[in-house]
Amino acid sequence: MATLDEAVPPGEAHDAPADPRRRDYLSIGAVAFAGVGAGVVALPLINQMSPSADVLAQSTTELDVSAIQPGQSIKSTFRKQPLFVRNLTPKEIAEADAVPVSDLRDPETLAQRTKEGKANWLITLGVCTHLGCVPLGAGEGENKGPFGGYFCPCHGSAYDTAGRIRSGPAPSNLAVPDYEFISDTVVRVG
Amino acid sequence: MSFPWAKQYEPKHPLMKWVDDRLPLPRFVYNAVGAGYPVPRNLNYFWNFGVLAGMFLAVQIVTGIVLAMHYAANAGIAFDSVEHIMRDVNAGWFLRYAHANGASMFLLVVYIHIARGLWYGSYKAPREMVWLLGVVIFLLMMATAFMGYVLPWGQMSFWGAQVITGFFSAIPGVGETIRVWLLGGFAPDNAALNRFFSLHYLLPFVIAGVVILHIWALHIPGSSNPTGVEVKSEQDTVPFHPYYTAKDGVGVGVALIVFAALIFFAPNLLGHPDNYIPANPLSTPAHIVPEWYFLPFYAILKSFTFDFLWIPAKLWGVLAMFASILLLFFLPWLDTSPVRSANYRPTYRIFLWVLLVDVIVLGYIGGASPTPSVILIGQLASTYYFAHFLLILPIVSMMERPRPLPNSITEAVLAGKGGTSPAQTALAAE
Amino acid sequence: MVRILGGLVGLGFVLALLLGIYDTVSNWIKTPPAATAEHEFHEHPRKAGFSFEGVLGKYDNRQLQRGLQVYKEVCAACHSLRLVSFRDLEAIGYSEGQVKTIAKGFQVPSINPETGEPATRDGLASDRFPLVYANDVAARAANNNAIPPDLSLMAKARHDGPNYIYSLLTGYKAQEGYKNEKGEELLKQFPDTKTPQGLHFNPYFATLNLAMAQPIKDGQVTYSDGTAATADNYAKDVAAFLMWSAEPKLGARKTAGLATLIFLVIFCFLAYGAKKQIWRGVKD
């Protein structure tokens, strides 16, 4: 090596490799490993922002609905979002059933949005499907809007007595979360 | 850059040329850590530690930012929020252990980096500014590490904050006022925790800024090397990339192995059990010590037990502790020897070895219970520390007869005395 | 100038230290330090031999479940476990349904939905283990002025935690006639250290006397899996359980660590090979 050193500046010595493939193999391998390693380390750095275990653990809510009279509704919370539970009157059920489904922006019948035999219990998220405000109509004396259901004050979306979008900018009906009646009066949401 | 044979950036891709014409960032990077930076060919693995320090700064900033997404800087819930990270946050235990042990790794590689600078005289002309900025970085790191240790709000956090801010109460007259101002109260509490969190988040970015200045100042004269002889010709150098990027890659791999071993198999080895007890202002832990990287300075603080002249022992201790770091600022002018590398300084390097042992002894004393023998050893070791820098070093550098230096780096390398391997350096010291 | 000023400052520090050294030595000679009972008679924890020790050690779920049983039937009378959630127990081998049953066995603070007054309700899986005492004052009042510490992190809050818990629980001894390994008798050497009223002698405790009376005796807890019902087993099992409660992610940590180390070692070989190849034309 000494002779090479005297003859050629070291900076250029590597331009005349004896076996170029082996060097490439090792360098590429090392760089590829570094890349894979960086990618694997990025996963926890990204995943730490997903809901943590304590948040996920609170993803079911049990509700006692026995105190809600026909025509009344309550606001509860489900995954830190407002949840509307409404006991529909026979008149409200009839109004909802009278609407031709084909006229709706998001066609669904009331029966599809409630449980069998429990058609009077309308359980929806209280989150307007437009941009996430809480619609009015669940509280005592609040504006129920032109269709008697819910009315979003932010941008004027109006929902009917089945929580379906009828006018305004919202694209779809108020979401119905997964839920089941674990007794006649207790609902478990989530 | 300095050397006329440094390669010029030639964009390979039209897009890079387009960018380079408008914002010469590719050229800047090429000249800083690319093929455009000629580096002495004989750097040994101790020269990896600058890059490693940069890497651990990046690790700390990245893990710190994501931890701050979950941590709550409130004295009522800070402790529980750390446990929330450990138990509930996805991969939270990994992020926290990486951050806690990353601090130790950062300080460790910086200590080795400093030791390398001391041995090879990297602080001497024309690199004084590199050294001064390095000491600034070191001070900022110590402040950041201390404030970070307060954040989990365990017993050691609380009492660390109490003791460290207590240093300022040693200042005559205004000391107590300053301490209360620092804490925002009469004892560490919410106000202190919040401001420490704010500053702990800020300072790493200040460090990153000073690191850029540190590297800028380094690139004016170029890197030093184990012989301490200046670069004379193109033969003496190789381009940073690919030569030193490849060499640094090896160091990065080895450092990450040590780091991973700590995170995954001994995450609490360097911590203290008492910090898993929530802060309790009514009860001091039986044995309170700072983190390992502060122990030598803590030993110096504890060694001053005697009121001398008009200065009380407490103030002597605090002054000495700060002086033990601040004297590094004057090192380039305390050492007048024209020879940089201790490889060619037969007398000085003996004292350097003693200093290394001395600092390790101080580290042990800093963590030991203050029995009379421990105090005595600490006082002797502290005496040597100050004597080394302020008395021995200036005298030795005037009296010493250095060994003959090689004419050039290449000559040293060809004679097998380039000092490329630490083992070679150790042999040269014989 | 720098060197002259530096030398003067250096001389100042050195003189102050030399005077300090003189002071230390003369005090040492005048008043030799007295040995303390804590120093001479405090025992380091005995090794219990846990499954989770070592590089590849893992928790033994059956042991952790027995430990939970001991915690519930013995420790939980005074000690809380406030950082652990019932849902976490799925990690030690319980099903979702079993976790709900365990949670139901604890009453957690709540409010009366009618009146808003403080009340309690059955625990849910998402709840944490409830506090035993509402606050420190209540804890002191019920325990002869001592606060039973929370146990969630106990195994990490003491040096050699799991072994310490094991040793402490099985380490109660009669102080009368107690001798250390060197055969020195405590009360002969330090007659003043007689255990005060209301405290209990235990050489594994830092100050040798603690407020907690011996909590477990043979046969106190009935194991359903055939493990012998001895105090030694209870102590070992509950120590393992408390290690889990302090470091629940230990298993995942070691698995990830092994993969990471293997990956990094391969990377090091590749990086070293690449470095050798790149440098092969240059003598360095």
Coordinates of C-alpha atoms in Angstrom, one line a residue, chain A residues 5-6 10-11 14 44-45 47-54, chain B residues 41 62 66 69-70 84 88-91 95 235 237 243 414:
Chain A
D5 CA 0.2 6.0 -1.4
E6 CA 3.3 7.6 -2.8
P10 CA -5.4 8.7 -1.5
G11 CA -8.6 10.5 -2.5
H14 CA -10.7 4.1 -4.5
P44 CA -43.5 3.7 17.3
L45 CA -42.9 7.4 16.7
N47 CA -48.1 4.9 16.4
Q48 CA -47.7 6.8 19.7
M49 CA -50.3 9.2 18.4
S50 CA -53.0 6.6 18.1
P51 CA -55.5 6.3 20.9
S52 CA -53.8 5.0 24.0
A53 CA -55.0 1.9 26.0
D54 CA -56.9 4.0 28.5
Chain B
R41 CA -6.6 10.7 6.6
V62 CA -37.3 13.5 18.4
V66 CA -43.3 12.9 21.0
M69 CA -47.4 15.0 23.3
H70 CA -48.4 12.9 26.4
H84 CA -49.6 6.9 31.7
D88 CA -51.0 3.2 28.2
V89 CA -49.4 5.1 25.3
N90 CA -48.5 3.0 22.3
A91 CA -44.8 2.2 22.6
L95 CA -40.0 6.3 24.0
Q235 CA -1.9 13.5 0.2
T237 CA -6.4 14.2 3.4
Y243 CA -14.3 7.7 3.9
L414 CA 3.7 5.7 6.3

